[in-house]
């Protein structure tokens, strides 16, 4: 039996979770990636206790690593390839032609670019639904992040359907639980408008057989909902329920155009939601009824969506936007408070994408996914309320060091396991090949 | 006659204005703070030409310094003092009690904190309406920023009115045009609900006499508009027009709840607007009809508002929010495109706060207010469209160097003329005294 690796991290202040803030120095004792002990003041070793690594950052503020509950990582390669366009012409004239040229190396380098951007802006866990996912998983394995990955599948013809099932089955077999559990796999039926009802049913059966959850786009645009109602008489969410999709744990992205009945279906079936406020605005999709979903007790995380529709992967922006957008829309400054937004970006987000209990917080027993912010940032001055500063003022520019499962993966703003010069070189090379 | 100081700045790429992007190396020749020449490639000195200073930053992307057209700088001291509260209880229970304790040194250190935050996040010009403004002006003089400053005045009793007029007159005399024009002064009537109509008239007369413009809050909240309609039968904007306010150049902040008639009044009177999307959301004020104001040809800049209602002074966030928010609200992805948002944050913003022709751009003849972004940022990869990247992806974290009037004021992320350790010490000391 090998002895566990013990790391001690000392910081100046810490936000443990949305309800617990230390405004004094704190130390964390981390054992094999799990927080075993939290104490005020510097760490004092007990007799016989051995510490393998010390990290002493007295001028940092620790917060849980942020959780990005929806995205398509390798779409970083399409960042800025089309903006300010109507959705259909954006998809058909810009996105699809480039996507048709994507190769395995595009997925690998694009996902590394996304990991670089996410880690250095404070995200430690992300979800992904895209193509050629073995290469995405390889990038996640190398970068040190946590990923909840899925092969995006569509079922518009028989070949697609069979491919989707086979690839999903293989991907679960090869990667679910890999890298000491850092990589988890779900199934990824794209949406009801690309997956017919019987195919959704088949995918739910497969998820059930394999013991995994699934992620899907639901009710992102008004047109999608109207089309579905026209064709089936049901909203996409009611249709997904009828297909039996919700009998397995489901993370539904967007949910912008949802009725109260849809929300009730999601509540009754414990469907989780990924709220993507910036993408929903930028694509002209609309504003999701987040306050109603929270009132009804849904588990809601926040997501950036892909970098073609955002156009960055900054979860501080999503957290701030989730906290402010609905106040403005409802003309109610009390709507979605700082603690709620923080919870969605951390612990509730982790729950939304099926992470273990305690994930997304820094409590004893939580995995040590931790971000250290610059305690000397002007955005943290004068510091009347540290949680408010983190939600409403701090940005990616204040992220300094990042740990995933107790391993340091970003130090003083630089990723340790990603060769950023190489990534920059490769994605520029690939860009020139992607232009139609 | 002294010889002009000549600075040459070489960069890897440059956004000159919303319509002009260089994706190749560019050099700028700056003479006494004004851009005299722009050329592709490295600078080659002509015979007899003397250069005093070279700045060679081949891995940087130059953009115009951003312009923050509305705020209350020293309110950084109130950052996070109250959030998620109804407007009236926020004002009366949190903001006003703290403001009553503000002293001259609070204004000085609070404004330096704001300058530190703004400069290092890429803002070179800002507007300010607050109290004890001599100390704010002193901070601006030292920090190296450009400021359009005003004494905020209210006219609820005779003493207030007289004080406001006297202080405004003195402030214009002492500071308008100071620091080689970096500091400009306007009058600052707070709002129609704090300045009766005859007082607005008196202030307009004073502005006309002194040859300065004015800045004012107009139609920020629904309650304000309804109260004004109830008391006078006019909207705040119609009332301000009747008071003769718009006979002098006016910058109107917020304009959230405005009618088509209001917009027509503003258009006919060439009233400029400061759109503050994040503050308007966070305080639950609502969403201004920006697309209609732009369609009607109004000059609209962007602003952060004070750090008590935002809670940061990051103009990249405002630019991105202005470009995305209205797309979402109108469910139209073509609404407020990247070039328009960029223009509002730069050249149109400079025009909105009465800067000279050419300000807010990097053309020949423009003042050299320039921000150098990290060209190696992951947010600029793979770079299909540099302007899109600047508007939709880049953040304060990518700001490296900043020039105002050709003087370097931020180098590698650090302000050169602000003692940030001292500012941090002083604002923490002052915070403890401000708590009620």
GROMACS .gro file of C-alpha atoms in nm, chain B residues 186-187 201-214 245 248-249:
model
   19
  622UNK     CA    1  -1.807   7.012  -1.735
  623UNK     CA    2  -2.086   7.108  -1.504
  637UNK     CA    3  -3.187   7.651  -1.618
  638UNK     CA    4  -2.940   7.840  -1.400
  639UNK     CA    5  -2.675   7.571  -1.450
  640UNK     CA    6  -2.724   7.574  -1.825
  641UNK     CA    7  -2.674   7.950  -1.822
  642UNK     CA    8  -2.355   7.906  -1.621
  643UNK     CA    9  -2.225   7.639  -1.859
  644UNK     CA   10  -2.295   7.871  -2.149
  645UNK     CA   11  -2.116   8.159  -1.977
  646UNK     CA   12  -1.812   7.941  -1.894
  647UNK     CA   13  -1.806   7.770  -2.233
  648UNK     CA   14  -1.825   7.414  -2.098
  649UNK     CA   15  -2.065   7.123  -2.144
  650UNK     CA   16  -2.252   6.932  -1.880
  681UNK     CA   17  -3.040   7.242  -2.049
  684UNK     CA   18  -2.531   7.358  -2.401
  685UNK     CA   19  -2.349   7.037  -2.501
   0.00000   0.00000   0.00000
